Amino acid sequence: MRKLFLANITFVVLCLLISCDNSEKVAFPPDNSTIHVWVFLDVHCPLSPFYSNIINDYQKEFLKDSVIFYAVFPKEESNSTQVKLFAEKHSLQVKVVGDPELELSQRFNVTVVPEAFVTKDEEVLYRGKIDNSFEAVGERRCGTDQFYVKYALRMLAKQSNSFVKKTKPVGCIVK
């Protein structure tokens, strides 16, 4: 079931990819031997700018491990201009994908942003929070001590599956 799910993402991502910097378009389908991190954000969600820097840092840290990050914007009202402006303003250095028809969001069953998915070989290995910085929208913790995506990627680099597979995301509702 999961393999069929991710196989169907190929067409959707190909149709939704937005180039924010006149660079070459990404070749799809994604290489199945590579780890992909799909981070769903929203131009109107106050948590999204906070996580922009974090996913940029993660992209740099895990580049040597051939991890590819995508920032996906799943809102009908998020047109390509808004997404491009957000990406420029927050210096997103990952691949940016618009999802105004919510096709990709529905395939991943995203209901809240930000939410991250770590995939490899057409399988979802982790789903949920990027970290535990927020208890709720507007309620930031005094200190972040759980880095779910980062830890999952570190364990996968060691060829270990000893990490939390799912957490409940905190953020803005996707409608």
Coordinates of N, CA and C in Angstrom, one line a residue:
M1 N 0.8 -1.2 0.0 CA 0.0 0.0 0.0 C 0.9 1.3 0.0
R2 N 1.9 1.3 0.9 CA 2.8 2.5 0.9 C 3.5 2.7 -0.4
K3 N 4.0 1.6 -1.0 CA 4.7 1.7 -2.3 C 3.8 2.3 -3.4
L4 N 2.6 1.9 -3.4 CA 1.6 2.4 -4.4 C 1.4 3.9 -4.1
F5 N 1.3 4.2 -2.8 CA 1.0 5.6 -2.4 C 2.2 6.5 -2.9
L6 N 3.4 6.1 -2.7 CA 4.5 7.0 -3.1 C 4.8 6.9 -4.6
A7 N 4.4 5.8 -5.2 CA 4.6 5.8 -6.7 C 3.7 6.8 -7.3
N8 N 2.5 7.0 -6.8 CA 1.6 8.0 -7.3 C 2.0 9.5 -7.1
I9 N 2.9 9.7 -6.1 CA 3.4 11.0 -5.8 C 4.2 11.6 -7.0
T10 N 4.9 10.7 -7.7 CA 5.7 11.1 -8.8 C 5.0 12.1 -9.8
F11 N 3.9 11.7 -10.3 CA 3.2 12.6 -11.2 C 2.8 13.9 -10.5
V12 N 2.3 13.8 -9.3 CA 1.8 15.0 -8.6 C 3.0 16.0 -8.4
V13 N 4.1 15.5 -8.0 CA 5.2 16.4 -7.7 C 5.7 17.0 -9.0
L14 N 5.8 16.2 -10.1 CA 6.2 16.8 -11.4 C 5.3 17.9 -11.8
C15 N 4.0 17.8 -11.5 CA 3.1 18.9 -11.9 C 3.2 20.1 -11.0
L16 N 3.6 19.9 -9.8 CA 3.6 21.0 -8.8 C 4.9 21.7 -8.5
L17 N 6.0 21.2 -9.0 CA 7.3 21.8 -8.7 C 7.3 23.3 -9.2
I18 N 7.8 24.1 -8.2 CA 8.0 25.5 -8.5 C 9.5 25.8 -8.4
S19 N 10.1 26.5 -9.4 CA 11.5 26.9 -9.3 C 11.5 28.3 -8.8
C20 N 12.1 28.5 -7.7 CA 12.2 29.8 -7.1 C 13.4 30.6 -7.5
D21 N 14.3 30.0 -8.2 CA 15.6 30.7 -8.4 C 16.1 30.5 -9.8
N22 N 15.3 30.3 -10.8 CA 15.7 30.1 -12.2 C 16.7 28.9 -12.3
S23 N 16.8 28.1 -11.4 CA 17.7 26.9 -11.5 C 17.0 25.8 -12.3
E24 N 17.7 24.8 -12.6 CA 17.1 23.7 -13.3 C 16.0 23.1 -12.5
K25 N 15.1 22.5 -13.2 CA 14.0 21.8 -12.5 C 14.6 20.5 -12.0
V26 N 14.0 20.0 -10.9 CA 14.4 18.7 -10.3 C 13.9 17.6 -11.2
A27 N 14.7 16.6 -11.4 CA 14.3 15.4 -12.1 C 13.4 14.5 -11.2
F28 N 12.3 14.2 -11.7 CA 11.4 13.3 -11.0 C 11.1 12.1 -12.0
P29 N 10.9 10.9 -11.5 CA 10.6 10.6 -10.1 C 11.8 10.6 -9.3
P30 N 11.6 10.9 -7.9 CA 12.8 10.9 -7.0 C 13.4 9.5 -7.0
D31 N 14.8 9.5 -6.9 CA 15.5 8.3 -6.8 C 15.1 7.6 -5.5
N32 N 14.7 6.4 -5.6 CA 14.2 5.6 -4.5 C 15.3 5.3 -3.5
S33 N 16.5 5.2 -3.9 CA 17.6 4.9 -3.0 C 18.0 6.1 -2.1
T34 N 17.4 7.2 -2.4 CA 17.7 8.4 -1.6 C 16.7 8.7 -0.6
I35 N 17.1 9.3 0.5 CA 16.1 9.6 1.5 C 15.5 11.0 1.2
H36 N 14.2 11.2 1.2 CA 13.6 12.4 0.9 C 12.8 12.9 2.2
V37 N 12.9 14.2 2.5 CA 12.2 14.8 3.6 C 11.3 15.8 3.0
W38 N 10.0 15.6 3.2 CA 8.9 16.4 2.7 C 8.4 17.2 3.9
V39 N 8.6 18.5 3.9 CA 8.2 19.4 5.0 C 7.1 20.3 4.5
F40 N 5.9 20.1 5.0 CA 4.7 20.8 4.6 C 4.6 22.1 5.5
L41 N 4.6 23.3 4.8 CA 4.6 24.6 5.4 C 3.4 25.4 4.8
D42 N 3.2 26.5 5.4 CA 2.1 27.4 4.9 C 2.6 28.8 5.0
V43 N 2.4 29.6 3.9 CA 2.8 31.0 3.9 C 2.1 31.8 5.0
H44 N 1.0 31.4 5.5 CA 0.2 32.2 6.5 C 0.4 31.6 7.9
C45 N 1.0 30.5 8.1 CA 1.2 29.9 9.4 C 2.4 30.5 10.1
P46 N 2.2 31.0 11.3 CA 3.3 31.7 12.0 C 4.5 30.7 12.4
L47 N 4.3 29.4 12.3 CA 5.3 28.5 12.6 C 6.3 28.2 11.4
S48 N 5.8 28.4 10.2 CA 6.5 28.1 9.0 C 7.8 28.9 8.9
P49 N 7.9 30.2 9.2 CA 9.2 30.9 9.1 C 10.2 30.4 10.1
F50 N 9.7 30.0 11.3 CA 10.6 29.4 12.3 C 11.3 28.2 11.8
Y51 N 10.6 27.3 11.1 CA 11.1 26.1 10.6 C 11.9 26.2 9.3
S52 N 11.8 27.3 8.6 CA 12.5 27.5 7.4 C 14.0 27.4 7.6
N53 N 14.5 28.1 8.7 CA 15.9 28.1 9.0 C 16.4 26.7 9.4
I54 N 15.5 26.0 10.2 CA 15.9 24.7 10.6 C 16.0 23.7 9.5
I55 N 15.0 23.7 8.5 CA 15.2 22.8 7.4 C 16.4 23.1 6.5
N56 N 16.7 24.4 6.4 CA 17.9 24.8 5.7 C 19.1 24.2 6.4
D57 N 19.2 24.3 7.7 CA 20.3 23.7 8.4 C 20.4 22.2 8.2
Y58 N 19.2 21.6 8.3 CA 19.2 20.1 8.1 C 19.7 19.7 6.7
Q59 N 19.2 20.5 5.7 CA 19.6 20.2 4.3 C 21.2 20.2 4.2
K60 N 21.8 21.3 4.8 CA 23.2 21.4 4.8 C 23.9 20.2 5.5
E61 N 23.4 19.9 6.7 CA 23.9 18.8 7.5 C 23.9 17.4 6.9
F62 N 22.8 17.2 6.2 CA 22.6 15.8 5.6 C 22.8 15.7 4.1
L63 N 23.3 16.8 3.5 CA 23.6 16.8 2.1 C 24.6 15.7 1.8
K64 N 25.6 15.5 2.7 CA 26.6 14.4 2.4 C 26.0 13.0 2.4
D65 N 24.9 12.9 3.1 CA 24.2 11.6 3.1 C 23.1 11.5 2.0
S66 N 23.2 12.4 1.0 CA 22.3 12.4 -0.1 C 20.8 12.5 0.3
V67 N 20.5 13.3 1.3 CA 19.1 13.5 1.7 C 18.6 14.7 1.0
I68 N 17.4 14.6 0.4 CA 16.9 15.7 -0.3 C 15.6 16.3 0.4
F69 N 15.6 17.6 0.6 CA 14.5 18.2 1.4 C 13.6 18.9 0.4
Y70 N 12.3 18.9 0.7 CA 11.3 19.6 -0.1 C 10.4 20.4 0.9
A71 N 10.2 21.7 0.6 CA 9.2 22.5 1.3 C 8.0 22.5 0.4
V72 N 6.9 21.9 1.0 CA 5.6 21.8 0.2 C 4.6 22.8 0.8
F73 N 4.0 23.5 0.0 CA 3.0 24.5 0.5 C 1.6 24.1 0.0
P74 N 0.8 23.5 1.0 CA -0.5 22.9 0.7 C -1.7 23.8 1.0
K75 N -1.8 24.9 0.3 CA -3.0 25.7 0.6 C -3.6 26.2 -0.8
E76 N -4.9 26.1 -0.9 CA -5.5 26.6 -2.1 C -5.2 28.1 -2.3
E77 N -5.1 28.9 -1.3 CA -4.9 30.3 -1.4 C -3.4 30.6 -1.6
S78 N -2.5 29.6 -1.4 CA -1.1 29.9 -1.6 C -0.7 29.8 -3.1
N79 N -0.8 30.9 -3.8 CA -0.5 30.9 -5.2 C 1.1 30.9 -5.3
S80 N 1.5 30.6 -6.5 CA 3.0 30.5 -6.8 C 3.7 31.8 -6.4
T81 N 3.1 32.9 -6.6 CA 3.8 34.2 -6.2 C 4.0 34.3 -4.7
Q82 N 3.0 33.9 -3.9 CA 3.1 33.9 -2.5 C 4.2 33.0 -2.0
V83 N 4.2 31.8 -2.6 CA 5.2 30.8 -2.2 C 6.6 31.2 -2.6
K84 N 6.8 31.8 -3.8 CA 8.1 32.3 -4.2 C 8.6 33.4 -3.2
L85 N 7.7 34.3 -2.9 CA 8.0 35.4 -2.0 C 8.4 34.9 -0.6
F86 N 7.7 33.9 -0.1 CA 8.0 33.3 1.2 C 9.4 32.7 1.1
A87 N 9.6 31.9 0.1 CA 10.9 31.2 -0.1 C 12.0 32.2 -0.2
E88 N 11.9 33.3 -0.9 CA 12.9 34.3 -0.9 C 13.1 35.0 0.4
K89 N 12.0 35.4 1.0 CA 12.1 36.2 2.3 C 12.8 35.3 3.4
H90 N 12.5 34.1 3.4 CA 13.0 33.2 4.4 C 14.2 32.4 4.0
S91 N 14.7 32.7 2.8 CA 16.0 32.1 2.2 C 15.9 30.6 2.2
L92 N 14.8 30.0 1.8 CA 14.7 28.6 1.7 C 15.7 28.1 0.7
Q93 N 16.5 27.1 1.1 CA 17.5 26.6 0.3 C 17.2 25.1 -0.1
V94 N 16.0 24.8 0.0 CA 15.5 23.4 -0.3 C 14.6 23.5 -1.5
K95 N 14.3 22.4 -2.1 CA 13.4 22.4 -3.2 C 12.0 22.8 -2.8
V96 N 11.4 23.7 -3.5 CA 10.1 24.3 -3.1 C 9.0 23.8 -4.1
V97 N 7.9 23.3 -3.5 CA 6.8 22.7 -4.2 C 5.5 23.3 -3.8
G98 N 4.8 23.8 -4.7 CA 3.4 24.4 -4.4 C 2.4 23.3 -4.6
D99 N 1.4 23.3 -3.8 CA 0.3 22.3 -3.8 C -1.0 22.9 -3.7
P100 N -1.4 23.8 -4.6 CA -2.6 24.6 -4.4 C -3.9 23.7 -4.6
E101 N -3.8 22.6 -5.3 CA -4.9 21.7 -5.4 C -5.0 20.6 -4.3
L102 N -4.0 20.7 -3.4 CA -3.9 19.8 -2.3 C -3.7 18.3 -2.7
E103 N -3.2 18.0 -3.9 CA -3.1 16.7 -4.4 C -2.0 15.9 -3.6
L104 N -0.8 16.5 -3.4 CA 0.2 15.9 -2.7 C -0.1 15.8 -1.2
S105 N -0.8 16.9 -0.7 CA -1.2 16.9 0.7 C -2.2 15.8 1.0
Q106 N -3.1 15.5 0.1 CA -4.0 14.4 0.3 C -3.3 13.1 0.2
R107 N -2.4 12.9 -0.6 CA -1.7 11.6 -0.7 C -0.9 11.3 0.6
F108 N -0.4 12.4 1.2 CA 0.3 12.2 2.5 C -0.6 12.3 3.7
N109 N -1.9 12.7 3.4 CA -2.9 12.8 4.4 C -2.5 13.9 5.4
V110 N -2.0 15.0 4.9 CA -1.6 16.2 5.8 C -2.8 16.9 6.3
T111 N -2.9 17.2 7.6 CA -4.0 18.0 8.1 C -3.5 19.2 8.8
V112 N -2.2 19.2 9.2 CA -1.6 20.3 10.0 C -0.3 20.6 9.4
V113 N 0.1 21.9 9.4 CA 1.4 22.3 9.0 C 2.1 23.1 10.1
P114 N 3.3 23.0 10.3 CA 4.3 22.2 9.7 C 4.2 20.7 10.1
E115 N 4.4 19.9 9.1 CA 4.5 18.4 9.3 C 5.6 17.9 8.4
A116 N 6.4 17.0 8.9 CA 7.5 16.4 8.1 C 7.2 14.9 7.8
F117 N 7.7 14.5 6.7 CA 7.7 13.1 6.3 C 9.1 12.7 5.8
V118 N 9.6 11.6 6.3 CA 10.9 11.1 5.8 C 10.5 9.8 5.1
T119 N 11.0 9.8 3.8 CA 10.7 8.6 2.9 C 11.9 8.1 2.3
K120 N 11.9 6.8 2.1 CA 12.9 6.1 1.3 C 12.4 4.8 0.7
D121 N 12.8 4.5 -0.4 CA 12.3 3.3 -1.1 C 10.8 3.2 -1.1
E122 N 10.2 4.3 -1.4 CA 8.7 4.4 -1.5 C 8.0 4.0 -0.2
E123 N 8.7 4.3 0.9 CA 8.1 4.0 2.2 C 8.2 5.2 3.2
V124 N 7.1 5.5 3.9 CA 7.2 6.6 4.9 C 7.8 6.0 6.2
L125 N 9.0 6.5 6.5 CA 9.7 6.1 7.7 C 9.4 6.9 8.9
Y126 N 9.2 8.1 8.8 CA 8.8 9.0 9.9 C 7.7 10.0 9.4
R127 N 6.9 10.3 10.3 CA 5.8 11.3 10.0 C 5.5 12.1 11.3
G128 N 5.5 13.4 11.2 CA 5.0 14.2 12.4 C 5.8 15.5 12.5
K129 N 6.1 15.9 13.8 CA 6.7 17.1 14.1 C 8.2 17.1 13.6
I130 N 8.7 18.3 13.4 CA 10.1 18.4 13.0 C 10.9 18.3 14.3
D131 N 10.4 18.9 15.4 CA 11.0 18.9 16.7 C 9.9 19.2 17.7
N132 N 10.3 19.4 19.0 CA 9.2 19.7 19.9 C 9.3 21.2 20.4
S133 N 9.6 22.1 19.5 CA 9.8 23.5 19.9 C 8.4 24.1 20.3
F134 N 7.3 23.6 19.8 CA 6.0 24.2 20.1 C 5.1 23.2 20.7
E135 N 4.4 23.6 21.8 CA 3.3 22.8 22.4 C 2.0 23.0 21.6
A136 N 1.8 24.2 21.1 CA 0.7 24.6 20.3 C 1.1 25.8 19.5
V137 N 0.2 26.2 18.6 CA 0.5 27.5 17.8 C 0.6 28.6 18.8
G138 N 1.7 29.4 18.8 CA 1.8 30.5 19.8 C 2.4 30.1 21.1
E139 N 2.6 28.8 21.4 CA 3.1 28.3 22.7 C 4.4 27.6 22.4
R140 N 5.5 28.4 22.5 CA 6.8 27.8 22.3 C 7.4 27.3 23.6
R141 N 8.0 26.2 23.6 CA 8.6 25.6 24.7 C 9.9 26.4 25.2
C142 N 10.2 26.3 26.4 CA 11.4 27.0 26.9 C 12.7 26.5 26.2
G143 N 12.7 25.2 25.9 CA 13.8 24.6 25.3 C 13.4 23.4 24.4
T144 N 14.0 23.3 23.3 CA 13.8 22.1 22.4 C 14.7 21.0 22.8
D145 N 14.1 19.8 23.1 CA 15.0 18.7 23.5 C 14.7 17.4 22.7
Q146 N 13.8 17.5 21.7 CA 13.5 16.4 20.9 C 13.5 16.8 19.4
F147 N 14.5 16.3 18.7 CA 14.7 16.7 17.3 C 14.4 15.5 16.4
Y148 N 13.1 15.2 16.2 CA 12.6 14.0 15.6 C 13.1 13.8 14.2
V149 N 13.1 14.7 13.3 CA 13.6 14.5 11.9 C 15.1 14.3 11.9
K150 N 15.8 15.2 12.7 CA 17.2 15.1 12.7 C 17.7 13.7 13.2
Y151 N 17.0 13.3 14.3 CA 17.4 12.0 14.9 C 17.1 10.8 13.9
A152 N 16.0 10.9 13.3 CA 15.6 9.9 12.3 C 16.7 9.8 11.2
L153 N 17.1 11.0 10.7 CA 18.0 11.0 9.6 C 19.4 10.5 10.1
R154 N 19.8 10.8 11.3 CA 21.1 10.3 11.8 C 21.0 8.8 12.0
M155 N 19.9 8.3 12.5 CA 19.8 6.8 12.6 C 19.8 6.1 11.3
L156 N 19.1 6.7 10.3 CA 19.1 6.1 9.0 C 20.5 6.1 8.3
A157 N 21.2 7.2 8.6 CA 22.6 7.2 8.1 C 23.5 6.1 8.7
K158 N 23.1 5.7 9.9 CA 23.8 4.5 10.5 C 23.1 3.2 10.2
Q159 N 22.2 3.2 9.3 CA 21.4 2.1 8.9 C 20.7 1.4 10.1
S160 N 20.1 2.3 10.9 CA 19.4 1.9 12.1 C 17.9 2.4 12.0
N161 N 17.0 1.6 12.4 CA 15.6 2.1 12.5 C 15.2 2.4 13.9
S162 N 16.1 2.7 14.8 CA 15.8 2.9 16.2 C 15.5 4.4 16.4
F163 N 14.3 4.8 16.0 CA 13.8 6.2 16.2 C 12.3 6.2 16.2
V164 N 11.8 7.2 16.7 CA 10.3 7.4 16.8 C 9.8 7.5 15.4
K165 N 8.8 6.7 15.1 CA 8.2 6.7 13.7 C 7.1 7.7 13.4
K166 N 6.5 8.1 14.5 CA 5.3 9.0 14.3 C 5.1 9.9 15.5
T167 N 4.9 11.2 15.3 CA 4.5 12.1 16.3 C 3.3 12.9 15.8
K168 N 2.6 13.5 16.7 CA 1.4 14.3 16.4 C 1.9 15.7 16.1
P169 N 1.7 16.2 14.9 CA 2.2 17.6 14.5 C 1.4 18.6 15.3
V170 N 2.0 19.8 15.5 CA 1.4 20.9 16.1 C 1.5 22.1 15.1
G171 N 0.4 22.7 14.8 CA 0.5 23.8 13.9 C -0.8 24.3 13.4
C172 N -0.8 24.8 12.1 CA -2.0 25.4 11.5 C -2.7 24.3 10.7
I173 N -4.0 24.3 10.7 CA -4.9 23.3 10.0 C -4.9 23.6 8.5
V174 N -4.7 22.5 7.8 CA -4.8 22.6 6.3 C -6.2 22.4 5.9
K175 N -6.8 23.3 5.2 CA -8.2 23.2 4.8 C -8.3 22.9 3.3

